């Protein structure tokens, strides 16, 4: 009887160890990744700016908050959920807040293409729209004119 009871206790203790290992594993996988969330929100005065800054600063996991009133831009870095950051900004009464829709102008191929140019964008920024990459077809044609492998190529003497 003594062996049988001891075996049951060993079995139960193994079970308890397994449960505790699994819960720590679950906790580790739920941790948010460090990221930067950018929000476009119009702030007309110091009060607006202060309300928005305080709202996002108090969020759990926030490491830094940068507010640029001139660009209507709030940049939040930390272990945060982007949707919670946006929801918190909207909770200050800024219901038209949205994720930052712009990229720097020099990062796109055609900054004045339809859909990319936005007169409300801050200086040097355009809307982040999908654009076709420029074709290198002309360059390839010119290079092949002087290629030794091309039988019809021009020769330079």
Tab-separated table of N, CA and C in Angstrom:
chain	number	residue	atom	x	y	z
A	1	UNK	N	0.842	-1.185	0.000
A	1	UNK	CA	0.000	0.000	0.000
A	1	UNK	C	0.884	1.243	0.000
A	2	UNK	N	1.964	1.188	0.727
A	2	UNK	CA	2.867	2.342	0.798
A	2	UNK	C	3.435	2.694	-0.585
A	3	UNK	N	3.852	1.691	-1.361
A	3	UNK	CA	4.372	1.933	-2.712
A	3	UNK	C	3.303	2.547	-3.615
A	4	UNK	N	2.101	2.012	-3.468
A	4	UNK	CA	1.006	2.488	-4.312
A	4	UNK	C	0.713	3.974	-4.041
A	5	UNK	N	0.710	4.399	-2.797
A	5	UNK	CA	0.473	5.787	-2.438
A	5	UNK	C	1.623	6.671	-2.926
A	6	UNK	N	2.839	6.163	-2.773
A	6	UNK	CA	4.009	6.919	-3.225
A	6	UNK	C	3.965	7.136	-4.743
A	7	UNK	N	3.561	6.108	-5.467
A	7	UNK	CA	3.455	6.220	-6.928
A	7	UNK	C	2.424	7.258	-7.333
A	8	UNK	N	1.316	7.282	-6.613
A	8	UNK	CA	0.266	8.266	-6.909
A	8	UNK	C	0.765	9.680	-6.642
A	9	UNK	N	1.525	9.858	-5.562
A	9	UNK	CA	2.060	11.190	-5.258
A	9	UNK	C	3.072	11.631	-6.315
A	10	UNK	N	3.916	10.700	-6.740
A	10	UNK	CA	4.867	11.018	-7.813
A	10	UNK	C	4.122	11.421	-9.077
A	11	UNK	N	3.097	10.665	-9.403
A	11	UNK	CA	2.306	10.960	-10.595
A	11	UNK	C	1.689	12.359	-10.504
A	12	UNK	N	1.089	12.680	-9.342
A	12	UNK	CA	0.470	13.991	-9.173
A	12	UNK	C	1.496	15.120	-9.198
A	13	UNK	N	2.673	14.901	-8.601
A	13	UNK	CA	3.692	15.948	-8.607
A	13	UNK	C	4.204	16.195	-10.024
A	14	UNK	N	4.322	15.149	-10.823
A	14	UNK	CA	4.719	15.333	-12.228
A	14	UNK	C	3.674	16.141	-12.971
A	15	UNK	N	2.416	15.851	-12.680
A	15	UNK	CA	1.326	16.567	-13.326
A	15	UNK	C	1.379	18.052	-12.981
A	16	UNK	N	1.624	18.361	-11.707
A	16	UNK	CA	1.706	19.756	-11.272
A	16	UNK	C	2.881	20.473	-11.936
A	17	UNK	N	4.019	19.809	-12.070
A	17	UNK	CA	5.168	20.415	-12.742
A	17	UNK	C	4.834	20.730	-14.191
A	18	UNK	N	4.150	19.817	-14.851
A	18	UNK	CA	3.793	20.006	-16.250
A	18	UNK	C	2.876	21.217	-16.408
A	19	UNK	N	1.918	21.341	-15.511
A	19	UNK	CA	0.973	22.457	-15.587
A	19	UNK	C	1.706	23.779	-15.413
A	20	UNK	N	2.608	23.863	-14.441
A	20	UNK	CA	3.306	25.122	-14.196
A	20	UNK	C	4.217	25.478	-15.368
A	21	UNK	N	4.831	24.488	-16.019
A	21	UNK	CA	5.685	24.757	-17.187
A	21	UNK	C	4.849	25.306	-18.328
A	22	UNK	N	3.678	24.715	-18.521
A	22	UNK	CA	2.827	25.169	-19.621
A	22	UNK	C	2.332	26.593	-19.413
A	23	UNK	N	1.998	26.979	-18.188
A	23	UNK	CA	1.501	28.341	-17.968
A	23	UNK	C	2.610	29.367	-18.185
A	24	UNK	N	3.855	29.051	-17.820
A	24	UNK	CA	4.929	30.008	-18.075
A	24	UNK	C	5.198	30.114	-19.563
A	25	UNK	N	5.049	29.003	-20.276
A	25	UNK	CA	5.237	29.043	-21.728
A	25	UNK	C	4.170	29.929	-22.371
A	26	UNK	N	2.939	29.791	-21.911
A	26	UNK	CA	1.842	30.594	-22.461
A	26	UNK	C	2.091	32.073	-22.193
A	27	UNK	N	2.535	32.416	-20.994
A	27	UNK	CA	2.796	33.810	-20.661
A	27	UNK	C	3.860	34.407	-21.570
A	28	UNK	N	4.884	33.630	-21.886
A	28	UNK	CA	5.956	34.145	-22.731
A	28	UNK	C	5.480	34.399	-24.152
A	29	UNK	N	4.601	33.539	-24.687
A	29	UNK	CA	4.155	33.705	-26.062
A	29	UNK	C	3.171	34.864	-26.213
A	30	UNK	N	2.490	35.274	-25.120
A	30	UNK	CA	1.530	36.375	-25.207
A	30	UNK	C	2.176	37.746	-25.123
A	31	UNK	N	3.466	37.820	-24.862
A	31	UNK	CA	4.121	39.113	-24.731
A	31	UNK	C	4.156	39.834	-26.082
A	32	UNK	N	3.836	41.100	-26.058
A	32	UNK	CA	3.819	41.882	-27.302
A	32	UNK	C	5.234	42.218	-27.735
A	33	UNK	N	5.414	42.370	-29.034
A	33	UNK	CA	6.722	42.729	-29.577
A	33	UNK	C	6.925	44.236	-29.483
A	34	UNK	N	8.165	44.651	-29.353
A	34	UNK	CA	8.506	46.081	-29.349
A	34	UNK	C	8.217	46.633	-30.737
A	35	UNK	N	7.484	47.711	-30.806
A	35	UNK	CA	7.151	48.293	-32.108
A	35	UNK	C	6.873	49.781	-31.984
A	36	UNK	N	6.790	50.418	-33.141
A	36	UNK	CA	6.487	51.843	-33.206
A	36	UNK	C	5.148	52.014	-33.912
A	37	UNK	N	4.249	52.731	-33.277
A	37	UNK	CA	2.920	52.983	-33.833
A	37	UNK	C	2.819	54.472	-34.133
A	38	UNK	N	2.429	54.790	-35.360
A	38	UNK	CA	2.297	56.193	-35.759
A	38	UNK	C	0.827	56.491	-36.044
A	39	UNK	N	0.339	57.566	-35.456
A	39	UNK	CA	-1.066	57.950	-35.567
A	39	UNK	C	-1.161	59.355	-36.143
A	40	UNK	N	-2.093	59.536	-37.061
A	40	UNK	CA	-2.389	60.872	-37.589
A	40	UNK	C	-3.594	61.399	-36.820
A	41	UNK	N	-3.392	62.491	-36.085
A	41	UNK	CA	-4.481	63.080	-35.306
A	41	UNK	C	-4.299	64.595	-35.268
A	42	UNK	N	-5.345	65.313	-35.578
A	42	UNK	CA	-5.279	66.778	-35.594
A	42	UNK	C	-5.332	67.327	-34.175
A	43	UNK	N	-4.357	68.168	-33.847
A	43	UNK	CA	-4.293	68.798	-32.523
A	43	UNK	C	-4.175	70.296	-32.746
A	44	UNK	N	-5.213	71.030	-32.335
A	44	UNK	CA	-5.277	72.467	-32.617
A	44	UNK	C	-4.636	73.343	-31.552
A	45	UNK	N	-4.502	72.808	-30.346
A	45	UNK	CA	-4.014	73.659	-29.257
A	45	UNK	C	-3.162	72.844	-28.286
A	46	UNK	N	-2.575	73.534	-27.312
A	46	UNK	CA	-1.765	72.868	-26.296
A	46	UNK	C	-2.589	71.855	-25.498
A	47	UNK	N	-3.835	72.192	-25.240
A	47	UNK	CA	-4.708	71.295	-24.479
A	47	UNK	C	-4.941	69.977	-25.197
A	48	UNK	N	-5.211	70.073	-26.510
A	48	UNK	CA	-5.405	68.860	-27.325
A	48	UNK	C	-4.149	67.994	-27.281
A	49	UNK	N	-3.031	68.658	-27.517
A	49	UNK	CA	-1.754	67.942	-27.543
A	49	UNK	C	-1.500	67.255	-26.201
A	50	UNK	N	-1.758	67.951	-25.115
A	50	UNK	CA	-1.519	67.406	-23.776
A	50	UNK	C	-2.435	66.213	-23.492
A	51	UNK	N	-3.736	66.322	-23.900
A	51	UNK	CA	-4.679	65.221	-23.680
A	51	UNK	C	-4.242	63.968	-24.423
A	52	UNK	N	-3.827	64.138	-25.693
A	52	UNK	CA	-3.397	62.997	-26.501
A	52	UNK	C	-2.127	62.383	-25.912
A	53	UNK	N	-1.169	63.232	-25.570
A	53	UNK	CA	0.096	62.744	-24.999
A	53	UNK	C	-0.146	61.960	-23.701
A	54	UNK	N	-0.949	62.524	-22.804
A	54	UNK	CA	-1.229	61.856	-21.529
A	54	UNK	C	-1.973	60.540	-21.731
A	55	UNK	N	-2.886	60.510	-22.701
A	55	UNK	CA	-3.678	59.300	-22.941
A	55	UNK	C	-2.790	58.135	-23.379
A	56	UNK	N	-1.866	58.391	-24.313
A	56	UNK	CA	-1.028	57.286	-24.805
A	56	UNK	C	0.128	56.981	-23.863
A	57	UNK	N	0.603	57.981	-23.119
A	57	UNK	CA	1.705	57.754	-22.182
A	57	UNK	C	1.285	56.801	-21.070
A	58	UNK	N	0.015	56.855	-20.677
A	58	UNK	CA	-0.458	56.016	-19.573
A	58	UNK	C	-0.748	54.578	-19.986
A	59	UNK	N	-0.668	54.260	-21.278
A	59	UNK	CA	-0.890	52.889	-21.736
A	59	UNK	C	0.216	51.971	-21.239
A	60	UNK	N	-0.137	50.764	-20.856
A	60	UNK	CA	0.834	49.785	-20.379
A	60	UNK	C	1.779	49.391	-21.515
A	61	UNK	N	3.067	49.380	-21.258
A	61	UNK	CA	4.059	48.948	-22.246
A	61	UNK	C	4.680	50.080	-23.046
A	62	UNK	N	4.151	51.308	-22.916
A	62	UNK	CA	4.675	52.444	-23.675
A	62	UNK	C	6.046	52.844	-23.128
A	63	UNK	N	7.025	52.965	-24.041
A	63	UNK	CA	8.374	53.372	-23.651
A	63	UNK	C	8.647	54.836	-23.983
A	64	UNK	N	8.123	55.312	-25.123
A	64	UNK	CA	8.329	56.718	-25.490
A	64	UNK	C	7.158	57.222	-26.325
A	65	UNK	N	6.911	58.531	-26.207
A	65	UNK	CA	5.851	59.193	-26.973
A	65	UNK	C	6.429	60.458	-27.566
A	66	UNK	N	6.256	60.619	-28.885
A	66	UNK	CA	6.703	61.833	-29.569
A	66	UNK	C	5.490	62.452	-30.254
A	67	UNK	N	5.238	63.709	-29.991
A	67	UNK	CA	4.089	64.400	-30.575
A	67	UNK	C	4.601	65.525	-31.459
A	68	UNK	N	4.136	65.559	-32.703
A	68	UNK	CA	4.476	66.631	-33.631
A	68	UNK	C	3.157	67.266	-34.069
A	69	UNK	N	2.778	68.346	-33.393
A	69	UNK	CA	1.486	68.987	-33.663
A	69	UNK	C	1.418	69.546	-35.075
A	70	UNK	N	2.520	70.083	-35.571
A	70	UNK	CA	2.544	70.674	-36.912
A	70	UNK	C	2.218	69.636	-37.985
A	71	UNK	N	2.710	68.405	-37.798
A	71	UNK	CA	2.451	67.326	-38.763
A	71	UNK	C	1.192	66.530	-38.415
A	72	UNK	N	0.529	66.837	-37.300
A	72	UNK	CA	-0.618	66.065	-36.802
A	72	UNK	C	-0.223	64.604	-36.617
A	73	UNK	N	0.910	64.401	-35.956
A	73	UNK	CA	1.490	63.062	-35.873
A	73	UNK	C	1.891	62.719	-34.438
A	74	UNK	N	1.541	61.511	-34.017
A	74	UNK	CA	1.934	60.983	-32.712
A	74	UNK	C	2.662	59.669	-32.950
A	75	UNK	N	3.871	59.540	-32.390
A	75	UNK	CA	4.664	58.325	-32.555
A	75	UNK	C	4.838	57.690	-31.179
A	76	UNK	N	4.334	56.476	-31.028
A	76	UNK	CA	4.392	55.758	-29.759
A	76	UNK	C	5.251	54.517	-29.946
A	77	UNK	N	6.269	54.346	-29.099
A	77	UNK	CA	7.115	53.166	-29.149
A	77	UNK	C	6.971	52.385	-27.857
A	78	UNK	N	6.990	51.057	-27.981
A	78	UNK	CA	6.901	50.216	-26.798
A	78	UNK	C	6.296	48.866	-27.107
A	79	UNK	N	5.984	48.142	-26.048
A	79	UNK	CA	5.358	46.824	-26.158
A	79	UNK	C	3.848	47.032	-26.122
A	80	UNK	N	3.315	47.516	-27.237
A	80	UNK	CA	1.914	47.932	-27.284
A	80	UNK	C	1.184	47.275	-28.446
A	81	UNK	N	-0.132	47.281	-28.336
A	81	UNK	CA	-1.004	46.825	-29.414
A	81	UNK	C	-1.415	48.071	-30.204
A	82	UNK	N	-1.110	48.142	-31.500
A	82	UNK	CA	-1.432	49.344	-32.288
A	82	UNK	C	-2.903	49.735	-32.213
A	83	UNK	N	-3.800	48.753	-32.206
A	83	UNK	CA	-5.228	49.069	-32.155
A	83	UNK	C	-5.616	49.714	-30.828
A	84	UNK	N	-4.969	49.302	-29.735
A	84	UNK	CA	-5.246	49.912	-28.430
A	84	UNK	C	-4.728	51.345	-28.383
A	85	UNK	N	-3.591	51.600	-29.046
A	85	UNK	CA	-3.058	52.966	-29.095
A	85	UNK	C	-4.040	53.866	-29.841
A	86	UNK	N	-4.510	53.414	-30.998
A	86	UNK	CA	-5.461	54.200	-31.782
A	86	UNK	C	-6.757	54.422	-30.995
A	87	UNK	N	-7.240	53.379	-30.330
A	87	UNK	CA	-8.471	53.496	-29.532
A	87	UNK	C	-8.296	54.513	-28.411
A	88	UNK	N	-7.130	54.504	-27.778
A	88	UNK	CA	-6.858	55.446	-26.685
A	88	UNK	C	-6.842	56.876	-27.203
A	89	UNK	N	-6.238	57.109	-28.380
A	89	UNK	CA	-6.225	58.456	-28.963
A	89	UNK	C	-7.654	58.903	-29.272
A	90	UNK	N	-8.455	58.002	-29.832
A	90	UNK	CA	-9.847	58.343	-30.152
A	90	UNK	C	-10.665	58.627	-28.905
A	91	UNK	N	-10.286	58.003	-27.772
A	91	UNK	CA	-11.032	58.210	-26.527
A	91	UNK	C	-10.897	59.639	-26.002
A	92	UNK	N	-9.927	60.409	-26.532
A	92	UNK	CA	-9.769	61.806	-26.110
A	92	UNK	C	-10.723	62.731	-26.869
A	93	UNK	N	-11.559	62.156	-27.729
A	93	UNK	CA	-12.487	62.951	-28.537
A	93	UNK	C	-12.014	63.126	-29.962
A	94	UNK	N	-10.850	62.589	-30.284
A	94	UNK	CA	-10.296	62.703	-31.638
A	94	UNK	C	-10.725	61.493	-32.465
A	95	UNK	N	-12.030	61.466	-32.811
A	95	UNK	CA	-12.594	60.287	-33.478
A	95	UNK	C	-12.097	60.100	-34.913
A	96	UNK	N	-11.527	61.137	-35.498
A	96	UNK	CA	-11.023	61.021	-36.872
A	96	UNK	C	-9.568	60.574	-36.919
A	97	UNK	N	-8.995	60.234	-35.773
A	97	UNK	CA	-7.613	59.750	-35.733
A	97	UNK	C	-7.514	58.459	-36.534
A	98	UNK	N	-6.365	58.261	-37.163
A	98	UNK	CA	-6.135	57.054	-37.960
A	98	UNK	C	-4.657	56.702	-37.927
A	99	UNK	N	-4.331	55.481	-38.363
A	99	UNK	CA	-2.925	55.122	-38.467
A	99	UNK	C	-2.271	56.019	-39.506
A	100	UNK	N	-1.017	56.370	-39.294
A	100	UNK	CA	-0.278	57.299	-40.157
A	100	UNK	C	-0.250	56.755	-41.586
A	101	UNK	N	-0.875	57.458	-42.519
A	101	UNK	CA	-1.002	56.922	-43.883
A	101	UNK	C	0.098	57.371	-44.853
A	102	UNK	N	1.125	58.074	-44.335
A	102	UNK	CA	2.100	58.677	-45.239
A	102	UNK	C	3.479	58.010	-45.152
A	103	UNK	N	4.245	58.189	-46.222
A	103	UNK	CA	5.657	57.804	-46.236
A	103	UNK	C	6.441	58.994	-46.766
A	104	UNK	N	7.727	58.998	-46.517
A	104	UNK	CA	8.542	60.096	-47.024
A	104	UNK	C	8.561	60.053	-48.552
A	105	UNK	N	8.498	61.233	-49.157
A	105	UNK	CA	8.359	61.363	-50.607
A	105	UNK	C	9.466	60.650	-51.375
A	106	UNK	N	10.710	60.685	-50.865
A	106	UNK	CA	11.820	60.088	-51.609
A	106	UNK	C	11.791	58.564	-51.606
A	107	UNK	N	10.887	57.950	-50.842
A	107	UNK	CA	10.817	56.494	-50.775
A	107	UNK	C	9.891	55.886	-51.826
A	108	UNK	N	9.175	56.716	-52.572
A	108	UNK	CA	8.272	56.183	-53.598
A	108	UNK	C	8.784	56.551	-54.983
A	109	UNK	N	8.418	55.729	-55.969
A	109	UNK	CA	8.890	55.945	-57.344
A	109	UNK	C	8.190	57.126	-58.015
A	110	UNK	N	6.862	57.242	-57.794
A	110	UNK	CA	6.094	58.296	-58.457
A	110	UNK	C	5.307	59.090	-57.416
A	111	UNK	N	5.947	60.090	-56.760
A	111	UNK	CA	5.268	60.804	-55.672
A	111	UNK	C	4.042	61.600	-56.104
A	112	UNK	N	3.919	61.920	-57.389
A	112	UNK	CA	2.765	62.707	-57.830
A	112	UNK	C	1.762	61.848	-58.599
A	113	UNK	N	1.886	60.527	-58.498
A	113	UNK	CA	0.942	59.627	-59.151
A	113	UNK	C	-0.423	59.743	-58.485
A	114	UNK	N	-1.456	59.318	-59.210
A	114	UNK	CA	-2.820	59.361	-58.679
A	114	UNK	C	-2.884	58.552	-57.387
A	115	UNK	N	-3.420	59.136	-56.357
A	115	UNK	CA	-3.567	58.447	-55.083
A	115	UNK	C	-2.422	58.684	-54.123
A	116	UNK	N	-1.237	59.004	-54.646
A	116	UNK	CA	-0.073	59.204	-53.771
A	116	UNK	C	-0.020	60.640	-53.265
A	117	UNK	N	-0.232	61.594	-54.153
A	117	UNK	CA	-0.147	62.999	-53.749
A	117	UNK	C	-1.362	63.363	-52.916
A	118	UNK	N	-1.117	63.996	-51.789
A	118	UNK	CA	-2.188	64.429	-50.898
A	118	UNK	C	-1.833	65.820	-50.400
A	119	UNK	N	-2.637	66.819	-50.740
A	119	UNK	CA	-2.306	68.201	-50.374
A	119	UNK	C	-2.351	68.417	-48.867
A	120	UNK	N	-3.022	67.520	-48.127
A	120	UNK	CA	-3.076	67.637	-46.669
A	120	UNK	C	-1.892	66.973	-45.981
A	121	UNK	N	-1.074	66.283	-46.742
A	121	UNK	CA	0.088	65.607	-46.151
A	121	UNK	C	1.126	66.641	-45.725
A	122	UNK	N	1.882	66.334	-44.673
A	122	UNK	CA	2.965	67.250	-44.281
A	122	UNK	C	3.984	67.385	-45.400
A	123	UNK	N	4.717	68.457	-45.404
A	123	UNK	CA	5.723	68.693	-46.428
A	123	UNK	C	6.720	67.529	-46.482
A	124	UNK	N	6.963	67.024	-47.691
A	124	UNK	CA	7.919	65.929	-47.863
A	124	UNK	C	7.313	64.548	-47.729
A	125	UNK	N	5.985	64.456	-47.513
A	125	UNK	CA	5.319	63.170	-47.359
A	125	UNK	C	4.255	62.978	-48.431
A	126	UNK	N	4.024	61.738	-48.821
A	126	UNK	CA	2.937	61.374	-49.740
A	126	UNK	C	2.196	60.186	-49.136
A	127	UNK	N	1.023	59.892	-49.669
A	127	UNK	CA	0.250	58.737	-49.175
A	127	UNK	C	0.981	57.449	-49.496
A	128	UNK	N	0.859	56.493	-48.608
A	128	UNK	CA	1.510	55.201	-48.776
A	128	UNK	C	0.626	54.295	-49.635
A	129	UNK	N	0.749	54.426	-50.954
A	129	UNK	CA	-0.041	53.616	-51.877
A	129	UNK	C	0.883	52.691	-52.649
A	130	UNK	N	0.341	51.563	-53.094
A	130	UNK	CA	1.131	50.607	-53.871
A	130	UNK	C	1.411	51.212	-55.241
A	131	UNK	N	2.685	51.168	-55.647
A	131	UNK	CA	3.066	51.723	-56.948
A	131	UNK	C	3.879	50.693	-57.720
A	132	UNK	N	3.777	50.760	-59.031
A	132	UNK	CA	4.588	49.882	-59.861
A	132	UNK	C	6.036	50.359	-59.833
A	133	UNK	N	6.947	49.437	-59.850
A	133	UNK	CA	8.372	49.800	-59.884
A	133	UNK	C	8.712	50.301	-61.275
A	134	UNK	N	9.600	51.277	-61.400
A	134	UNK	CA	9.957	51.774	-62.733
A	134	UNK	C	10.645	50.674	-63.538
A	135	UNK	N	10.368	50.671	-64.818
A	135	UNK	CA	10.936	49.651	-65.694
A	135	UNK	C	12.344	50.048	-66.133
A	136	UNK	N	13.227	49.090	-66.158
A	136	UNK	CA	14.592	49.321	-66.642
A	136	UNK	C	14.723	48.881	-68.094
A	137	UNK	N	13.587	48.771	-68.796
A	137	UNK	CA	13.587	48.274	-70.165
A	137	UNK	C	14.443	49.142	-71.089
A	138	UNK	N	14.356	50.469	-70.979
A	138	UNK	CA	15.147	51.348	-71.831
A	138	UNK	C	16.640	51.159	-71.594
A	139	UNK	N	17.035	51.080	-70.321
A	139	UNK	CA	18.444	50.882	-69.987
A	139	UNK	C	18.950	49.562	-70.552
A	140	UNK	N	18.121	48.493	-70.437
A	140	UNK	CA	18.520	47.184	-70.953
A	140	UNK	C	18.701	47.246	-72.469
A	141	UNK	N	17.824	47.972	-73.160
A	141	UNK	CA	17.922	48.094	-74.615
A	141	UNK	C	19.207	48.812	-75.003
A	142	UNK	N	19.525	49.914	-74.328
A	142	UNK	CA	20.734	50.661	-74.638
A	142	UNK	C	21.991	49.843	-74.381
A	143	UNK	N	22.008	49.106	-73.284
A	143	UNK	CA	23.170	48.288	-72.954
A	143	UNK	C	23.354	47.188	-73.985
A	144	UNK	N	22.243	46.585	-74.434
A	144	UNK	CA	22.358	45.482	-75.394
A	144	UNK	C	22.835	45.967	-76.767
A	145	UNK	N	22.711	47.266	-77.054
A	145	UNK	CA	23.202	47.781	-78.332
A	145	UNK	C	24.721	47.632	-78.456
A	146	UNK	N	25.422	47.616	-77.326
A	146	UNK	CA	26.875	47.515	-77.345
A	146	UNK	C	27.371	46.205	-76.727
A	147	UNK	N	26.486	45.207	-76.658
A	147	UNK	CA	26.827	43.930	-76.055
A	147	UNK	C	27.506	43.030	-77.078
A	148	UNK	N	28.607	42.394	-76.704
A	148	UNK	CA	29.324	41.494	-77.617
A	148	UNK	C	28.503	40.269	-77.980
A	149	UNK	N	27.568	39.874	-77.131
A	149	UNK	CA	26.739	38.686	-77.409
A	149	UNK	C	25.653	38.986	-78.436
A	150	UNK	N	25.342	40.256	-78.670
A	150	UNK	CA	24.306	40.636	-79.615
A	150	UNK	C	24.941	40.741	-81.002
A	151	UNK	N	24.475	39.896	-81.939
A	151	UNK	CA	25.069	39.898	-83.283
A	151	UNK	C	24.776	41.168	-84.055
A	152	UNK	N	23.694	41.858	-83.715
A	152	UNK	CA	23.332	43.106	-84.395
A	152	UNK	C	23.837	44.342	-83.647
A	153	UNK	N	24.687	44.157	-82.652
A	153	UNK	CA	25.145	45.258	-81.827
A	153	UNK	C	26.107	46.162	-82.581
A	154	UNK	N	26.142	47.415	-82.163
A	154	UNK	CA	27.095	48.363	-82.724
A	154	UNK	C	28.473	48.042	-82.169
A	155	UNK	N	29.448	48.347	-82.906
A	155	UNK	CA	30.802	48.143	-82.400
A	155	UNK	C	31.495	49.492	-82.320
A	156	UNK	N	32.252	49.671	-81.271
A	156	UNK	CA	32.986	50.924	-81.080
A	156	UNK	C	34.424	50.667	-81.461
A	157	UNK	N	34.929	51.480	-82.393
A	157	UNK	CA	36.313	51.269	-82.839
A	157	UNK	C	37.188	52.425	-82.456
